[in-house]
Coordinates of C-alpha atoms and ligand atoms in Angstrom, one line a residue:
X28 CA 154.9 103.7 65.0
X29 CA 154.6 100.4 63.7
X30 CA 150.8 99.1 63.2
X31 CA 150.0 95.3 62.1
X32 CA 146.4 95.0 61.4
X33 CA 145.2 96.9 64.4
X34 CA 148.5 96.3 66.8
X35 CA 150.0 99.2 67.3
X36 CA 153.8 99.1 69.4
X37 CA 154.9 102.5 70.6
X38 CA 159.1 102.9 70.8
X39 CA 159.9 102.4 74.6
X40 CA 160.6 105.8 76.5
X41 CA 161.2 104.5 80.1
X42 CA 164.6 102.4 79.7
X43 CA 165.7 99.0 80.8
X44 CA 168.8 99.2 83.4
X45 CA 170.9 95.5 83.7
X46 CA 169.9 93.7 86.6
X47 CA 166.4 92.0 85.4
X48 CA 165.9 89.2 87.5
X49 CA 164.8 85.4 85.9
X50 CA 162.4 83.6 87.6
X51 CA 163.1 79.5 87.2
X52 CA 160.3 78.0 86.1
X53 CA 158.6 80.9 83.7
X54 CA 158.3 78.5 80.7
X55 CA 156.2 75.8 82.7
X56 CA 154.5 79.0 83.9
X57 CA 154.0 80.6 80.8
X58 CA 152.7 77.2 79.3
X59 CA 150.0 77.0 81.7
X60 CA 149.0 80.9 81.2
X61 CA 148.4 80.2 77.5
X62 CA 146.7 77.3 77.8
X63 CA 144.1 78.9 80.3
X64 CA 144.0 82.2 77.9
X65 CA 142.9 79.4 75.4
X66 CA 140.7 77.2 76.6
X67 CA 139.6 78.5 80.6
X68 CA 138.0 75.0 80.4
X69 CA 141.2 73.4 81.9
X70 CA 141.5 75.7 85.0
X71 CA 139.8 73.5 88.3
X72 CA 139.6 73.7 92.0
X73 CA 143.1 71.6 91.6
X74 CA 145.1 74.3 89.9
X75 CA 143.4 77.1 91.7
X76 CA 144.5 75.7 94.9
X77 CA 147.9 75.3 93.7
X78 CA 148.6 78.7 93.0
X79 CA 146.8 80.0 95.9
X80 CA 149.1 78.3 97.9
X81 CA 152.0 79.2 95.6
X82 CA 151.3 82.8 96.4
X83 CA 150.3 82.2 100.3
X84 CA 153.9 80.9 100.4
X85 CA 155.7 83.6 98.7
X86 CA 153.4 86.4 100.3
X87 CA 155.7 87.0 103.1
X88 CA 158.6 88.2 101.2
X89 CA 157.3 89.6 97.6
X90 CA 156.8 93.3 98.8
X91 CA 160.4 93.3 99.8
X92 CA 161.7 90.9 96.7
X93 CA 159.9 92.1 94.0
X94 CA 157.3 95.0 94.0
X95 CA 159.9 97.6 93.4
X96 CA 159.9 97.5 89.5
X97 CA 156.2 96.3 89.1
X98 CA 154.9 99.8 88.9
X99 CA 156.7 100.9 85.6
X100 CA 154.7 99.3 82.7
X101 CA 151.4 100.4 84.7
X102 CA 152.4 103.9 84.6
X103 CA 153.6 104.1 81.1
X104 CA 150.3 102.3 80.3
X105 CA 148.7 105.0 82.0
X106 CA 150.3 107.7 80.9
X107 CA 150.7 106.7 77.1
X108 CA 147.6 103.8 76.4
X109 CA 144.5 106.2 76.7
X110 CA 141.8 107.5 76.6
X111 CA 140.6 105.9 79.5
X112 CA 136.9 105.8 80.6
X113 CA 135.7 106.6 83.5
X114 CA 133.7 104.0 86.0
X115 CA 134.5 100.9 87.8
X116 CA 137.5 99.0 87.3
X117 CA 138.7 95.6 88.4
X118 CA 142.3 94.4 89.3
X119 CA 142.6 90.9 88.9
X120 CA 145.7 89.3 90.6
X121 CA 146.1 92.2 92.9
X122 CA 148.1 90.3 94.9
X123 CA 149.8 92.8 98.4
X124 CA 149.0 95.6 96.1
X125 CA 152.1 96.7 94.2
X126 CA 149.8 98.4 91.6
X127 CA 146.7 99.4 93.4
X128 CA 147.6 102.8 94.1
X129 CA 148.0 104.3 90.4
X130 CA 144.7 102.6 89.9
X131 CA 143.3 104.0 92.7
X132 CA 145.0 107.4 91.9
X133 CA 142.9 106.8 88.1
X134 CA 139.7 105.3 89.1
X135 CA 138.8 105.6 92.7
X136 CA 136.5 102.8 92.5
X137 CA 139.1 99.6 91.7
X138 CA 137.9 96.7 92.9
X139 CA 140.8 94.1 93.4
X140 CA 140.1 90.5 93.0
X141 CA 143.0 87.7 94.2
X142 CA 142.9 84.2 94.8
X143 CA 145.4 84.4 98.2
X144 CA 144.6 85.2 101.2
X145 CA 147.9 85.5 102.0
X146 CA 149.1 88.2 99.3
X147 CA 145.6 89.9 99.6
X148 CA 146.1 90.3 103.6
X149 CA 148.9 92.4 103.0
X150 CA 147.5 94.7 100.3
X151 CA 146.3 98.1 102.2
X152 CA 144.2 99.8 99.6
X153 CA 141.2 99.5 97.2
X154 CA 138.7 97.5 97.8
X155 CA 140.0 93.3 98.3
X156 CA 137.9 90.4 97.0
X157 CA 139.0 86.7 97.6
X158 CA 138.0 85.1 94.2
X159 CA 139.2 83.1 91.7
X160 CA 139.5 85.6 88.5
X161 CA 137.7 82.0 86.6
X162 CA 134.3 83.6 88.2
X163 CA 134.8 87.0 89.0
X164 CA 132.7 88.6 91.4
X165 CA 131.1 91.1 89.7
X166 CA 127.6 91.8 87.3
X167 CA 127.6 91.4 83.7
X168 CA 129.0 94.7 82.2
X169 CA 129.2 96.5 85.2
X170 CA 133.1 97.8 84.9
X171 CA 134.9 99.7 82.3
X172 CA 138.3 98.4 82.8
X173 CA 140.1 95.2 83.6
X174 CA 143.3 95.5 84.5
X175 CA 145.4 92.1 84.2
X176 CA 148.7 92.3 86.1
X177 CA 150.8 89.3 86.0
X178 CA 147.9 86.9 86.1
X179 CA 146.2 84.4 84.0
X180 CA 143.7 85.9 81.4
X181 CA 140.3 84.4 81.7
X182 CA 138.8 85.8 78.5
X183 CA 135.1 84.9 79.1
X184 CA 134.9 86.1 82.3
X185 CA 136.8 90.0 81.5
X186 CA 133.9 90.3 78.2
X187 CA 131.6 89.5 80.9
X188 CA 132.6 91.9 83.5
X189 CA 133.1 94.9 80.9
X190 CA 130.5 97.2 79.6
X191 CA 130.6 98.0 76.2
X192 CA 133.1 99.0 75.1
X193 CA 135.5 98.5 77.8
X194 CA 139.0 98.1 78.0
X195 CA 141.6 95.5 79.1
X196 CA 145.1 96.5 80.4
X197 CA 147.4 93.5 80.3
X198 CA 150.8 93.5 82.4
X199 CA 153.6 91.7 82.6
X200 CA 156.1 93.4 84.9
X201 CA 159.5 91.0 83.9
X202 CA 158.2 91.4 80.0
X203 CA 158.5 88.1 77.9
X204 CA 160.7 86.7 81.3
X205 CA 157.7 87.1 83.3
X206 CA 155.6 84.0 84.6
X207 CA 152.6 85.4 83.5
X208 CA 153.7 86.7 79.8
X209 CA 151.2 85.4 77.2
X210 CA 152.0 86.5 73.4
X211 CA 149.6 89.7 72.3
X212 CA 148.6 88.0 69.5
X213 CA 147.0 85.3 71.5
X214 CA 145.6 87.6 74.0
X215 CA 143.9 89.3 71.1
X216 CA 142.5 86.2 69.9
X217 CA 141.1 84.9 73.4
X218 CA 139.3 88.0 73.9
X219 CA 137.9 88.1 70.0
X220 CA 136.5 84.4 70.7
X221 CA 134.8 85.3 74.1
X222 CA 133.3 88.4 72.3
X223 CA 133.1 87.6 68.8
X224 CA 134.4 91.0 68.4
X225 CA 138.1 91.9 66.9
X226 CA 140.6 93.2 68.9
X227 CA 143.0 96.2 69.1
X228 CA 145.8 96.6 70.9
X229 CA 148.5 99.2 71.8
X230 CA 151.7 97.9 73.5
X231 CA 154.8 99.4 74.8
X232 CA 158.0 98.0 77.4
X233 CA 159.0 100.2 80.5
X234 CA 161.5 99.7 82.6
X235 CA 161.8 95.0 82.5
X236 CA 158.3 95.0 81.9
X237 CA 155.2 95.4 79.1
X238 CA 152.1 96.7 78.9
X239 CA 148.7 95.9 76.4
X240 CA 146.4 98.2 76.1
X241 CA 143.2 96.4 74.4
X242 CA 140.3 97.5 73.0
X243 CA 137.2 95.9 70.8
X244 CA 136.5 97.3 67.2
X245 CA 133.0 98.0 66.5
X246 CA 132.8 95.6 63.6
X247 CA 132.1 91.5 64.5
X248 CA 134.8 89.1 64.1
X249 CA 135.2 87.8 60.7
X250 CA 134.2 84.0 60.8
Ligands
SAM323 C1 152.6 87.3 89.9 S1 151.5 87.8 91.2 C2 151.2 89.5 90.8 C3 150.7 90.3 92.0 C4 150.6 91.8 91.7 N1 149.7 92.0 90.5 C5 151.9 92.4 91.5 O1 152.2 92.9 90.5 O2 152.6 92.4 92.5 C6 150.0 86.9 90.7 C7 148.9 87.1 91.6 O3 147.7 86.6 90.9 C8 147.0 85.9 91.8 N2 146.2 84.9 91.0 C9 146.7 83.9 90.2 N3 145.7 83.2 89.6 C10 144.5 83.8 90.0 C11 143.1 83.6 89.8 N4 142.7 82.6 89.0 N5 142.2 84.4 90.4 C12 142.6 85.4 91.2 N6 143.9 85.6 91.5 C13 144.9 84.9 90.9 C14 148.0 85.2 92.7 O4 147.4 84.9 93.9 C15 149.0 86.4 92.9 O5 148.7 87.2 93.9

């Protein structure tokens, strides 16, 4: 098991079959994602807007065009990136709901949190929260896990949400293709600014997808 200064990578155990799809238009994506995982600063009602309508217009057909495979890295995550605490946990980007189940299935009380009404009207389970994840509805330290699938990372707002010590799954269900991929290393260091804490992370692939387990070390950041 390879470990870089806290990073561990466990050898992948569920395979990848041919047939991952590409989605045109994952760099400018991606681009964005990093940016925002950066510096949240840049995020505004215009870009919100954007990709809720995005996702309003894609809404009618993503359950049957792409939720199939989204499960796999969750599961593997689950089953391989514990221990997991017990408590409250939030699912941002929850979108129709392609993940909520397991979650449900591991911590009764998910919350999910999307930005589209559209993708949230067809979600059946857990409790749904229109909301931009840039001011998530939730108290200060009041959940134990965040659970990122395939959505931008709003660093501030996730150390706000978590009580100590918390934990952050990160998902990205096409892997590096995905939209939403942001490089562990920079998700690492988004979370250690917003907490002046330093990060750990376990990470795996399953199926076309990742997964991130993070967690904070005790010690402060070194500044
Ligand atoms: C790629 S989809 C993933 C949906 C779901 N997690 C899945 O795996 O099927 C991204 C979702 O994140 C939501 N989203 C994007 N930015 C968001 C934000 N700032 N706040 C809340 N939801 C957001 C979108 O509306 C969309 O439903």
């Amino acid at each position: 098991v390879p470990t870089v200064a806290g990073a561990v990578v466990l050898p992948r155990v569920v395979p990848s079959p041919p047939g991952k799809p590409t989605r045109a238009g994952a760099a400018e994506t991606q681009r964005l994602a990093l940016r925002v995982a950066r510096d949240a600063s840049c995020w505004g009602d215009e870009l919100a807007g954007a990709t809720a309508a995005h996702f309003d217009a894609l809404s009618s057909v993503w359950d049957a065009e792409r939720t199939g495979y989204r499960p796999a890295p969750l599961a593997d995550a689950l089953a391989r990136g514990g221990p997991w605490p017990e408590g409250r946990c939030v699912e941002i980007g929850s979108g129709t709901g392609a993940l909520t189940p397991l979650l449900l299935e591991r911590w009764p009380a998910t919350v999910c949190v999307d930005m589209s009404a559209g993708m949230l009207s067809r979600a059946r389970s857990g409790a749904r929260v229109r909301a931009d994840a840039a001011r998530l509805p939730v108290a200060a330290g009041s959940v134990s896990v965040v659970v990122v699938g395939d959505a931008p990372l709003f660093a501030r707002e996730v150390v706000r949400a978590l009580e100590r010590p918390g934990v952050v799954v990160w998902l990205n269900a096409l892997g590096s293709g995905a939209p939403y991929f942001v490089p562990t290393d920079d998700i690492r260091a988004a979370l250690a600014a917003a907490s002046a804490r330093a990060w750990r992370s376990v990470e795996s692939e399953a199926l076309w997808g990742r997964w991130v387990v993070l967690r904070p070390r005790e010690q402060p950041a070194e500044t």
